[in-house]
Short mmCIF file of C-alpha atoms in Angstrom, two decimals:
data_model
loop_
_atom_site.label_atom_id
_atom_site.label_comp_id
_atom_site.label_asym_id
_atom_site.label_seq_id
_atom_site.Cartn_x
_atom_site.Cartn_y
_atom_site.Cartn_z
CA MET A 1 40.31 120.82 -86.67
CA LYS A 2 40.05 117.38 -86.85
CA ILE A 3 40.50 116.88 -83.59
CA LEU A 4 38.32 119.71 -82.13
CA MET A 5 35.55 117.95 -84.34
CA ILE A 6 36.08 114.69 -81.98
CA ILE A 7 36.12 116.22 -78.79
CA PHE A 8 33.44 117.90 -79.58
CA LEU A 9 31.51 114.60 -81.43
CA LEU A 10 32.53 112.45 -77.42
CA ALA A 11 31.26 115.26 -76.12
CA SER A 12 27.97 115.79 -77.24
CA GLY A 13 27.73 111.72 -77.29
CA ALA A 14 28.82 112.50 -73.00
CA VAL A 15 26.21 114.86 -72.78
CA PHE A 16 23.33 112.37 -73.84
CA ALA A 17 25.00 109.45 -73.28
CA GLN A 18 25.16 111.72 -69.59
CA SER A 19 20.34 112.19 -69.62
CA GLU A 20 19.86 108.41 -70.90
CA VAL A 21 21.04 107.07 -67.67
CA GLU A 22 20.02 110.02 -65.73
CA GLN A 23 16.31 109.17 -67.69
CA LEU A 24 17.73 104.85 -67.00
CA LYS A 25 17.31 106.11 -63.29
CA ALA A 26 14.71 107.22 -62.45
CA GLN A 27 12.69 104.70 -64.68
CA MET A 28 14.40 102.58 -62.33
CA ALA A 29 12.83 104.84 -60.05
CA GLU A 30 9.53 103.72 -60.13
CA LEU A 31 9.80 100.78 -61.82
CA GLN A 32 10.83 99.77 -58.60
CA GLU A 33 7.98 101.19 -56.70
CA GLN A 34 6.33 99.85 -58.34
CA VAL A 35 7.83 96.52 -57.80
CA ASP A 36 7.73 97.78 -53.74
CA ASP A 37 3.94 98.22 -53.99
CA LEU A 38 3.35 94.63 -55.33
CA THR A 39 5.70 93.68 -53.63
CA PHE A 40 2.85 94.64 -50.41
CA ARG A 41 0.40 93.12 -52.05
CA SER A 42 1.82 89.58 -52.34
CA TYR A 43 2.14 89.85 -49.46
CA THR A 44 -1.33 91.22 -47.76
CA ARG A 45 -2.59 87.15 -49.56
CA TYR A 46 -0.75 86.10 -46.92
CA PHE A 47 -3.00 87.39 -43.71
CA THR A 48 -7.13 88.65 -43.90
CA LEU A 49 -8.50 90.28 -41.38
CA SER A 50 -11.77 90.61 -40.09
CA GLY A 51 -13.66 91.81 -37.11
CA SER A 52 -17.65 92.89 -35.82
CA LEU A 53 -18.16 95.34 -33.31
CA LYS A 54 -21.67 95.29 -31.53
CA ASN A 55 -23.00 98.40 -29.62
CA HIS A 56 -25.66 96.96 -26.94
CA TYR A 57 -28.36 98.29 -25.37
CA GLU A 58 -30.49 96.07 -21.57
CA SER A 59 -32.97 95.72 -19.47
CA TYR A 60 -32.79 93.77 -16.95
CA GLN A 61 -36.26 94.00 -14.72
CA ALA A 62 -35.68 91.26 -11.70
CA LYS A 63 -39.13 90.74 -9.84
CA PHE A 64 -37.32 88.87 -6.91
CA ASN A 65 -38.50 85.97 -4.06
CA PRO A 66 -41.75 86.88 -6.40
CA GLY A 67 -45.44 85.74 -4.47
CA GLU A 68 -43.70 86.03 -1.48
CA SER A 69 -44.30 89.15 1.86
CA ASP A 70 -40.52 90.07 1.14
CA GLU A 71 -41.76 90.60 -3.29
CA SER A 72 -39.30 92.80 -5.34
CA GLU A 73 -38.08 94.65 -7.63
CA ASP A 74 -35.58 95.84 -9.97
CA THR A 75 -34.66 97.38 -13.17
CA ILE A 76 -30.89 97.65 -14.90
CA ASN A 77 -30.41 99.31 -17.58
CA THR A 78 -27.04 99.50 -19.59
CA LEU A 79 -25.25 100.75 -23.04
CA SER A 80 -22.67 98.15 -24.15
CA SER A 81 -19.83 97.98 -26.67
CA ILE A 82 -18.33 94.68 -27.64
CA PHE A 83 -15.23 94.49 -30.34
CA ALA A 84 -13.12 91.59 -31.24
CA LEU A 85 -10.62 91.97 -34.58
CA ASN A 86 -9.64 88.89 -35.80
CA VAL A 87 -6.38 88.65 -38.09
CA ASN A 88 -5.31 85.49 -39.53
CA PHE A 89 -1.88 84.50 -40.74
CA ASN A 90 -0.74 81.62 -43.76
CA VAL A 91 2.45 81.64 -42.66
CA ASN A 92 2.32 78.41 -45.29
CA ASP A 93 1.28 75.77 -47.08
CA ARG A 94 1.11 73.64 -43.42
CA LEU A 95 1.48 76.31 -41.08
CA LYS A 96 -1.65 78.80 -39.65
CA VAL A 97 -2.03 81.45 -37.12
CA TYR A 98 -4.45 83.54 -35.80
CA THR A 99 -5.61 85.87 -33.43
CA LYS A 100 -7.96 88.08 -32.10
CA PHE A 101 -7.62 91.40 -30.13
CA GLY A 102 -11.32 92.36 -28.28
CA MET A 103 -12.37 93.88 -25.32
CA SER A 104 -16.34 95.58 -24.17
CA LYS A 105 -17.28 97.52 -22.53
CA PHE A 106 -19.79 99.70 -20.59
CA TRP A 107 -20.32 103.06 -21.64
CA ASN A 108 -18.36 105.83 -20.57
CA TYR A 109 -17.66 102.88 -17.04
CA ASP A 110 -14.59 101.06 -17.23
CA GLY A 111 -13.31 98.09 -14.00
CA ASN A 112 -16.37 96.27 -13.86
CA ASN A 113 -14.79 93.17 -13.87
CA GLN A 114 -16.81 90.77 -12.32
CA ALA A 115 -19.22 91.92 -15.03
CA GLY A 116 -18.87 88.46 -17.48
CA THR A 117 -18.73 86.38 -15.26
CA GLY A 118 -21.51 86.93 -12.62
CA ARG A 119 -19.85 86.10 -9.85
CA GLN A 120 -19.49 88.63 -6.93
CA GLU A 121 -16.11 87.16 -5.35
CA PRO A 122 -12.94 88.54 -7.05
CA LEU A 123 -11.27 87.38 -9.97
CA ASP A 124 -9.29 84.49 -10.05
CA SER A 125 -6.28 83.75 -11.88
CA TRP A 126 -7.71 80.84 -14.59
CA ASP A 127 -11.06 82.79 -14.71
CA SER A 128 -9.74 85.62 -15.62
CA SER A 129 -7.54 84.26 -18.15
CA ASN A 130 -10.77 81.98 -19.35
CA THR A 131 -13.03 85.02 -20.08
CA GLY A 132 -10.69 87.45 -21.72
CA SER A 133 -11.78 90.02 -23.20
CA TRP A 134 -15.25 89.35 -22.43
CA GLY A 135 -15.28 90.78 -18.82
CA LEU A 136 -16.94 94.27 -19.82
CA ASP A 137 -14.20 95.54 -17.71
CA GLY A 138 -12.49 97.94 -20.00
CA SER A 139 -11.34 99.23 -22.62
CA THR A 140 -7.89 97.75 -22.68
CA PRO A 141 -7.94 95.01 -25.32
CA ARG A 142 -7.03 91.35 -24.92
CA ILE A 143 -6.16 88.67 -26.82
CA ASP A 144 -7.95 86.00 -26.67
CA ARG A 145 -7.63 83.61 -29.72
CA ALA A 146 -3.92 83.37 -30.35
CA TYR A 147 -3.02 80.05 -31.47
CA MET A 148 -0.93 78.41 -34.76
CA SER A 149 -2.08 75.34 -36.50
CA TYR A 150 -0.42 73.52 -38.09
CA ASN A 151 -1.49 70.58 -40.97
CA THR A 152 1.20 68.18 -43.34
CA PRO A 153 -0.87 68.05 -47.01
CA GLY A 154 -2.77 65.01 -47.55
CA SER A 155 -2.36 64.27 -43.78
CA ASN A 156 -5.73 63.57 -42.08
CA LEU A 157 -3.85 65.94 -39.25
CA THR A 158 -4.34 68.95 -37.11
CA PHE A 159 -2.10 69.91 -35.05
CA ALA A 160 -2.78 73.55 -32.80
CA ILE A 161 -1.68 74.87 -29.62
CA GLY A 162 -1.81 78.30 -27.72
CA ARG A 163 -4.73 80.80 -26.86
CA LEU A 164 -7.82 78.69 -28.68
CA PRO A 165 -11.27 78.85 -29.83
CA THR A 166 -12.72 76.70 -27.66
CA ASN A 167 -15.23 79.93 -26.96
CA SER A 168 -18.73 80.98 -27.77
CA GLY A 169 -19.64 77.08 -30.08
CA PRO A 170 -22.96 76.08 -31.32
CA PRO A 171 -25.81 77.19 -31.40
CA VAL A 172 -24.44 80.68 -30.72
CA GLU A 173 -24.16 81.86 -34.33
CA LYS A 174 -27.90 80.36 -35.90
CA SER A 175 -29.85 83.67 -34.50
CA GLU A 176 -27.77 85.77 -36.15
CA GLY A 177 -27.76 83.24 -39.13
CA LEU A 178 -23.85 83.44 -39.11
CA GLU A 179 -20.33 81.04 -39.65
CA ARG A 180 -19.35 78.83 -36.62
CA GLN A 181 -17.62 80.29 -34.46
CA GLY A 182 -16.67 77.90 -31.97
CA THR A 183 -15.40 74.98 -31.42
CA TYR A 184 -16.55 73.85 -28.01
CA PRO A 185 -20.19 73.43 -28.33
CA ARG A 186 -21.65 77.07 -26.60
CA PHE A 187 -24.13 74.75 -23.91
CA ALA A 188 -20.90 72.52 -22.27
CA TYR A 189 -17.43 74.81 -22.08
CA ASN A 190 -18.08 79.03 -23.62
CA ALA A 191 -14.79 79.71 -22.32
CA ILE A 192 -11.16 80.51 -23.65
CA PHE A 193 -8.22 77.80 -22.35
CA ASP A 194 -4.52 77.66 -23.63
CA GLY A 195 -4.07 74.54 -24.82
CA MET A 196 -2.84 72.38 -27.76
CA GLY A 197 -4.47 69.64 -29.53
CA VAL A 198 -4.54 67.02 -32.12
CA ALA A 199 -7.78 66.60 -34.90
CA TYR A 200 -8.02 64.68 -37.00
CA ASN A 201 -10.75 64.23 -39.91
CA ALA A 202 -11.71 60.76 -41.29
CA SER A 203 -14.25 62.70 -43.03
CA HIS A 204 -12.51 59.57 -46.20
CA LEU A 205 -15.60 57.60 -43.64
CA VAL A 206 -18.09 58.34 -44.33
CA SER A 207 -20.07 60.32 -47.60
CA LYS A 208 -18.48 62.49 -50.84
CA GLY A 209 -19.62 65.97 -48.84
CA ASP A 210 -19.97 64.76 -45.36
CA SER A 211 -18.10 65.12 -42.47
CA LEU A 212 -17.47 63.61 -39.30
CA ASN A 213 -14.23 64.47 -36.62
CA ALA A 214 -12.64 64.06 -33.83
CA ARG A 215 -10.43 66.57 -30.86
CA PHE A 216 -8.70 65.75 -28.03
CA PHE A 217 -7.06 68.78 -26.30
CA TYR A 218 -5.31 69.21 -23.50
CA SER A 219 -5.76 72.10 -21.71
CA PRO A 220 -4.62 72.65 -17.52
CA PHE A 221 -4.57 74.92 -15.40
CA VAL A 222 -1.18 76.49 -14.24
CA ASN A 223 -0.88 77.60 -10.40
CA ILE A 224 2.24 79.47 -9.72
CA ASP A 225 2.42 82.24 -6.43
CA GLN A 226 0.62 85.15 -7.27
CA TYR A 227 3.88 87.64 -7.51
CA ASP A 228 7.26 84.93 -7.96
CA ARG A 229 6.38 82.63 -10.95
CA ARG A 230 9.30 80.18 -9.38
CA SER A 231 7.08 79.17 -6.60
CA LYS A 232 4.35 77.04 -6.13
CA ARG A 233 0.45 78.53 -5.51
CA GLU A 234 -0.04 78.47 -1.34
CA GLU A 235 -2.99 79.78 -0.15
CA ASP A 236 -4.05 79.50 3.52
CA GLY A 237 -1.06 76.19 4.12
CA GLU A 238 -2.18 74.11 1.16
CA VAL A 239 0.26 73.93 -1.98
CA ALA A 240 -1.49 73.97 -5.62
CA GLN A 241 -0.10 71.14 -8.27
CA THR A 242 1.30 73.50 -9.97
CA LEU A 243 0.02 71.77 -13.39
CA THR A 244 -3.73 71.29 -13.57
CA PRO A 245 -4.69 68.68 -15.42
CA GLN A 246 -7.47 68.94 -17.85
CA TYR A 247 -8.24 67.05 -21.17
CA THR A 248 -11.43 67.63 -23.18
CA PHE A 249 -12.66 64.74 -25.88
CA GLN A 250 -15.07 65.30 -29.37
CA VAL A 251 -17.00 63.99 -31.96
CA GLU A 252 -18.62 65.27 -34.57
CA TYR A 253 -20.76 64.28 -37.38
CA VAL A 254 -21.77 65.95 -40.37
CA LYS A 255 -24.26 64.60 -43.10
CA ASN A 256 -26.38 66.44 -46.43
CA GLU A 257 -29.29 66.18 -48.01
CA ILE A 258 -30.90 64.07 -45.40
CA SER A 259 -34.79 62.86 -46.23
CA PHE A 260 -35.71 65.72 -44.14
CA ALA A 261 -33.26 68.44 -44.02
CA GLU A 262 -30.45 70.03 -45.61
CA ARG A 263 -28.91 69.02 -43.30
CA MET A 264 -27.65 67.29 -40.11
CA HIS A 265 -25.51 68.50 -37.11
CA ALA A 266 -24.61 65.40 -34.06
CA MET A 267 -21.78 66.64 -31.49
CA PHE A 268 -20.49 64.81 -28.39
CA PHE A 269 -18.42 66.02 -26.03
CA LEU A 270 -16.57 65.72 -22.88
CA TYR A 271 -14.18 67.15 -20.44
CA ASN A 272 -12.11 66.98 -17.05
CA TYR A 273 -10.83 67.95 -15.20
CA ALA A 274 -9.07 67.39 -11.03
CA ASN A 275 -7.31 68.36 -7.94
CA PHE A 276 -8.86 71.84 -9.68
CA PHE A 277 -7.77 74.12 -7.27
CA GLN A 278 -9.75 77.55 -5.87
CA TRP A 279 -9.22 79.75 -3.52
CA GLU A 280 -13.17 80.67 -2.04
CA THR A 281 -13.55 84.46 -0.52
CA GLU A 282 -15.57 84.16 2.25
CA ASP A 283 -15.85 87.60 2.57
CA PRO A 284 -15.69 90.14 -1.26
CA ASP A 285 -13.98 92.63 0.70
CA ASP A 286 -11.66 91.21 2.31
CA ASP A 287 -9.50 88.54 -0.59
CA SER A 288 -7.68 86.75 2.63
CA ASP A 289 -10.63 85.40 4.21
CA GLY A 290 -11.52 82.77 2.48
CA TYR A 291 -10.50 78.42 2.19
CA VAL A 292 -9.42 76.16 -0.13
CA SER A 293 -11.23 73.53 -2.30
CA TYR A 294 -11.20 70.46 -4.99
CA TYR A 295 -13.24 69.67 -7.07
CA ASP A 296 -13.13 66.94 -9.40
CA ALA A 297 -15.51 66.47 -13.05
CA THR A 298 -16.17 65.40 -15.90
CA ALA A 299 -18.86 66.40 -17.91
CA GLN A 300 -20.50 65.31 -20.61
CA SER A 301 -22.15 67.14 -23.75
CA PHE A 302 -24.45 65.84 -26.33
CA TYR A 303 -25.47 68.12 -29.78
CA LEU A 304 -27.71 67.59 -31.83
CA GLY A 305 -29.36 69.49 -35.35
CA PHE A 306 -30.94 69.50 -38.81
CA ASP A 307 -31.03 72.64 -39.75
CA ASN A 308 -33.58 74.29 -42.66
CA ILE A 309 -35.89 71.29 -41.90
CA ALA A 310 -38.38 70.11 -44.35
CA SER A 311 -37.35 72.88 -47.33
CA THR A 312 -39.61 75.35 -44.62
CA ASN A 313 -36.15 77.36 -43.40
CA PHE A 314 -36.81 76.00 -40.11
CA SER A 315 -34.09 74.71 -37.18
CA LEU A 316 -33.29 73.02 -34.89
CA ASN A 317 -30.83 71.62 -32.50
CA ALA A 318 -30.80 70.55 -28.31
CA SER A 319 -28.05 70.09 -26.67
CA TYR A 320 -28.61 68.19 -23.50
CA LEU A 321 -25.12 67.94 -20.41
CA TYR A 322 -24.88 66.56 -17.53
CA VAL A 323 -21.59 67.95 -15.34
CA ARG A 324 -20.79 65.33 -12.41
CA SER A 325 -18.21 66.54 -9.86
CA LEU A 326 -16.33 66.04 -6.72
CA TYR A 327 -15.74 68.71 -4.20
CA SER A 328 -13.04 69.22 -1.44
CA GLU A 329 -12.77 71.04 1.46
CA ALA A 330 -8.47 71.81 1.78
CA GLY A 331 -7.71 69.63 5.74
CA GLY A 332 -12.01 67.84 5.40
CA SER A 333 -12.37 64.26 4.45
CA ALA A 334 -15.07 64.58 2.63
CA ARG A 335 -16.81 64.39 0.45
CA ASP A 336 -19.76 65.59 -2.03
CA THR A 337 -20.80 64.45 -5.26
CA TYR A 338 -22.36 66.64 -7.57
CA GLY A 339 -24.66 65.70 -10.71
CA SER A 340 -26.12 68.11 -12.44
CA HIS A 341 -28.77 68.23 -15.67
CA ALA A 342 -28.83 70.77 -18.35
CA THR A 343 -31.69 71.12 -22.51
CA LEU A 344 -31.18 73.93 -24.03
CA VAL A 345 -33.77 73.43 -27.62
CA ASN A 346 -32.61 76.52 -29.86
CA SER A 347 -34.65 77.22 -33.14
CA THR A 348 -34.64 79.15 -35.85
CA TYR A 349 -37.38 80.67 -37.99
CA ASN A 350 -34.79 82.17 -41.85
CA LEU A 351 -37.34 84.54 -43.19
CA GLY A 352 -34.77 85.11 -45.97
CA GLU A 353 -32.02 87.28 -45.84
CA ARG A 354 -31.52 86.44 -42.26
CA LYS A 355 -33.59 87.76 -41.41
CA ILE A 356 -33.90 85.53 -38.13
CA ILE A 357 -36.35 84.51 -35.46
CA GLY A 358 -35.49 82.51 -33.17
CA LEU A 359 -36.85 80.81 -29.31
CA GLU A 360 -34.42 79.35 -26.92
CA TYR A 361 -35.94 77.22 -24.13
CA ILE A 362 -33.44 76.19 -21.09
CA LYS A 363 -34.12 74.09 -18.05
CA THR A 364 -31.71 73.60 -15.80
CA ASP A 365 -31.70 71.60 -12.69
CA GLU A 366 -30.87 73.07 -8.74
CA ASN A 367 -26.99 72.15 -9.28
CA PHE A 368 -26.26 73.04 -12.40
CA TYR A 369 -22.96 74.10 -13.22
CA ILE A 370 -21.91 75.45 -16.68
CA ASP A 371 -18.05 76.75 -17.26
CA ASP A 372 -20.13 80.00 -19.23
CA PHE A 373 -17.41 83.14 -19.36
CA ASN A 374 -18.27 84.10 -22.60
CA TYR A 375 -21.17 86.57 -22.80
CA TYR A 376 -21.83 90.25 -23.67
CA PHE A 377 -25.72 90.36 -21.25
CA LEU A 378 -26.76 90.89 -18.31
CA ALA A 379 -29.09 88.04 -17.98
CA ASP A 380 -27.94 84.93 -16.70
CA PHE A 381 -30.11 83.02 -19.15
CA TYR A 382 -27.91 80.40 -19.80
CA LYS A 383 -25.86 79.91 -16.52
CA ALA A 384 -27.99 80.27 -13.30
CA GLU A 385 -29.19 77.09 -11.68
CA ASN A 386 -32.51 75.91 -10.87
CA ASN A 387 -33.44 77.42 -14.20
CA GLU A 388 -36.63 77.65 -16.63
CA GLY A 389 -37.30 80.35 -19.47
CA LEU A 390 -37.68 81.45 -23.26
CA HIS A 391 -35.03 83.28 -25.81
CA LEU A 392 -37.10 84.92 -28.88
CA SER A 393 -35.00 87.47 -30.92
CA TYR A 394 -35.10 88.39 -34.19
CA ASN A 395 -32.58 89.55 -36.49
CA GLN A 396 -32.99 92.19 -39.00
CA PRO A 397 -30.40 93.60 -41.57
CA LEU A 398 -30.55 96.70 -41.85
CA TYR A 399 -27.51 97.36 -44.61
CA SER A 400 -24.37 93.87 -45.96
CA ASN A 401 -23.26 92.78 -42.66
CA LEU A 402 -25.32 95.17 -40.80
CA ASP A 403 -27.28 94.27 -38.18
CA ALA A 404 -30.24 94.58 -35.66
CA LYS A 405 -30.96 92.14 -33.35
CA PHE A 406 -34.62 92.39 -30.79
CA GLY A 407 -34.81 90.08 -28.30
CA VAL A 408 -36.24 89.33 -24.79
CA PHE A 409 -34.70 87.11 -22.18
CA SER A 410 -38.17 85.68 -19.71
CA TYR A 411 -36.83 82.55 -17.22
CA ARG A 412 -37.82 82.59 -13.85
CA LYS A 413 -34.45 81.17 -11.13
CA LYS A 414 -35.62 78.72 -8.43
CA PRO A 415 -33.25 78.30 -5.39
CA GLY A 416 -29.86 75.97 -6.36
CA SER A 417 -27.67 75.05 -4.49
CA VAL A 418 -25.06 77.77 -4.76
CA ASP A 419 -27.62 80.35 -5.41
CA ASP A 420 -30.27 79.90 -2.99
CA SER A 421 -32.89 83.65 -5.26
CA ARG A 422 -35.91 83.37 -5.89
CA ARG A 423 -36.15 85.06 -9.76
CA ASP A 424 -38.24 86.06 -12.13
CA VAL A 425 -36.87 88.05 -14.54
CA ASN A 426 -37.34 89.85 -18.16
CA SER A 427 -34.28 91.12 -20.33
CA PHE A 428 -35.40 94.45 -23.24
CA TYR A 429 -32.03 93.66 -25.15
CA THR A 430 -31.35 95.19 -29.05
CA THR A 431 -27.54 94.67 -30.17
CA LEU A 432 -25.96 96.95 -33.39
CA THR A 433 -23.31 94.77 -34.70
CA ALA A 434 -21.68 95.11 -37.32
CA ASN A 435 -19.41 92.74 -39.27
CA PHE A 436 -16.15 93.47 -41.13
CA MET B 1 16.82 96.79 -67.75
CA VAL B 2 15.45 93.99 -69.32
CA LYS B 3 16.21 91.25 -66.61
CA GLU B 4 13.97 94.06 -64.40
CA LEU B 5 11.12 93.69 -66.83
CA ILE B 6 11.60 90.13 -67.21
CA LEU B 7 11.01 89.81 -63.85
CA ILE B 8 8.28 92.05 -63.29
CA SER B 9 6.20 90.51 -66.15
CA CYS B 10 6.89 87.29 -64.24
CA PHE B 11 5.48 88.68 -60.20
CA MET B 12 2.82 90.53 -62.57
CA LEU B 13 1.72 87.45 -64.54
CA ALA B 14 1.91 85.45 -61.01
CA SER B 15 0.43 87.54 -59.45
CA HIS B 16 -2.89 86.94 -62.31
CA THR B 17 -2.78 83.87 -61.54
CA VAL B 18 -3.56 84.00 -57.90
CA PHE B 19 -5.80 86.16 -58.66
CA ALA B 20 -7.39 84.05 -60.99
CA SER B 21 -7.64 80.85 -59.00
CA LYS B 22 -9.22 83.18 -56.39
CA ARG B 23 -11.82 83.86 -58.87
CA ASP B 24 -12.12 80.49 -60.26
CA ALA B 25 -13.65 79.62 -56.86
CA VAL B 26 -16.63 81.96 -56.98
CA VAL B 27 -16.87 80.83 -60.52
CA SER B 28 -16.80 77.17 -59.52
CA ALA B 29 -19.41 77.68 -56.74
CA ILE B 30 -22.11 79.54 -58.77
CA LYS B 31 -21.94 77.10 -60.98
CA GLU B 32 -22.73 74.37 -58.96
CA GLN B 33 -24.39 75.91 -56.08
CA CYS B 34 -26.75 77.75 -58.97
CA SER B 35 -26.53 76.40 -62.10
CA LYS B 36 -25.09 78.82 -64.55
CA ASP B 37 -23.71 78.92 -67.39
CA GLN B 38 -19.21 79.94 -66.93
CA ALA B 39 -20.32 83.18 -69.18
CA ALA B 40 -23.16 83.96 -66.04
CA ALA B 41 -21.10 82.66 -62.97
CA GLU B 42 -18.00 84.57 -64.89
CA LYS B 43 -20.15 87.52 -64.80
CA LEU B 44 -21.36 87.22 -61.30
CA ALA B 45 -18.30 87.49 -60.20
CA THR B 46 -17.34 90.76 -59.61
CA PRO B 47 -14.00 92.17 -58.02
CA GLY B 48 -13.54 95.01 -55.25
CA ARG B 49 -13.42 95.55 -51.97
CA THR B 50 -17.45 95.06 -52.46
CA GLY B 51 -17.51 92.58 -55.80
CA THR B 52 -18.94 89.01 -54.40
CA ILE B 53 -14.57 88.01 -55.41
CA THR B 54 -13.82 89.12 -51.80
CA LYS B 55 -17.16 88.98 -49.96
CA PHE B 56 -16.77 84.34 -50.85
CA LEU B 57 -12.96 84.84 -49.82
CA MET B 58 -14.23 86.42 -46.68
CA CYS B 59 -16.80 84.45 -46.34
CA LEU B 60 -17.69 87.46 -42.95
CA GLN B 61 -21.63 85.61 -43.29
CA PRO B 62 -22.07 81.86 -44.61
CA THR B 63 -24.47 82.75 -47.57
CA VAL B 64 -23.43 85.61 -50.51
CA LYS B 65 -25.47 86.94 -52.36
CA VAL B 66 -24.58 87.47 -55.48
CA SER B 67 -27.84 87.70 -57.57
CA ASP B 68 -31.35 88.29 -57.03
CA ASP B 69 -31.70 84.15 -57.87
CA CYS B 70 -28.11 83.12 -57.19
CA THR B 71 -26.65 82.97 -52.68
CA VAL B 72 -23.76 80.82 -53.17
CA LYS B 73 -22.40 79.47 -50.01
CA CYS B 74 -18.89 79.85 -47.95
CA LYS B 75 -16.40 77.89 -45.96
CA SER B 76 -14.39 80.76 -44.42
CA ALA B 77 -10.45 80.03 -43.02
CA SER B 78 -11.22 82.01 -40.22
CA GLY B 79 -9.37 79.18 -37.03
CA ASN B 80 -13.29 79.24 -35.76
CA VAL B 81 -12.66 75.64 -35.49
CA VAL B 82 -9.49 73.61 -35.24
CA GLY B 83 -9.00 71.39 -37.91
CA ASN B 84 -11.63 72.67 -40.90
#
């Protein structure tokens, strides 16, 4: 009997222990799930997603040879979508990685790869790269940004390498009331460059709250054979230098609360490239028909802006660009030198709540050249030679992070050294933008 | 089991600390830029996907409206400008 009692008690204990173990196992599984969830949430703190989607209508109305016997006119109406997704990683306390995936296209139309640049001939390798996703060439996404940034805590130096944020710089953001979108000034270089650079923050030399920065970038062009990465590029018997050098240097100073404005932003930008190898096609239908030309260029750009002048919500900035380029055809001894001057004045008036009226004035000379690849308008307002005109816009927020923008480019383009057309252009647009 | 609970508690505490520091950034900005006191600033620092904390940290636009009489400037880590 005694033995039976002991066996009974042991069996009961085993059953009880068994059920407790099962219960604990279930609790453990649930806790594990919660830990996984928390871990995931923790990881997501280290990267951020953001982006923008624009839907754009534009009616481009051009009158050719105005006032002359052969005057003609044309109207082009388009609808397009421009999408960008930013994925940024705070990898650790020193390292950050920034990426941007983009697409731009006309509605239900893929494949117009000249649209973003305004060039008539097929794109060369370099301008296709500089254009990125802005070519309005279809629904296939391209990567516009993929660079890493390394900064030692306490150091004033930041190193960056990869596909850099060199496009859409100031004053692009002003008329929509956005934060700064790019590193290089827009009216000097509006193109996406791969390269490496170093930024030095010298803000300790200026008053607290103000900033002083200097940046140096090296972004060479690779020239290799289109079909064989182990062969040099050769066109019409001319062999290209494998790495064509290009450098930029930038200094900028921001001072807050000056006597007549809330903020002053001054910037000097310089770029230089040499021995640039360009295949010039003479027949748009036959890419093999052409010749090689070489370019050396130096450009200086100045930007000066004042925000919220005299507390009126009126802001004004001006960009000036001087480009000096040397051009020669392969085999020819003569080298032509071109100098060009251009000015862009940008003003905005903020009615409050980011209801912004924008007005721009541009004047370029007949030799004007700008690497301007990253825009979605039909109008070539910012890059046309011998051009003078105005850009009027109004930004209306519809809801949080949803804006409508209405505008018109109105300009007169006279014959330039490359494009000898005469055009009077009025281009009306409406853009609906979601920033998320 | 006890060890697991301690670990989880530490983790949750750490997570809360991270969140608190992010919230503090918004509270400080509201106090500095809109001259609000601590209590008022904490009230305006709202959590959630569409709250002012997320908007301030994401900084999709250079200013964030936190109330009718207070709009704060923010600075994003968007990588648009190298070295900033």
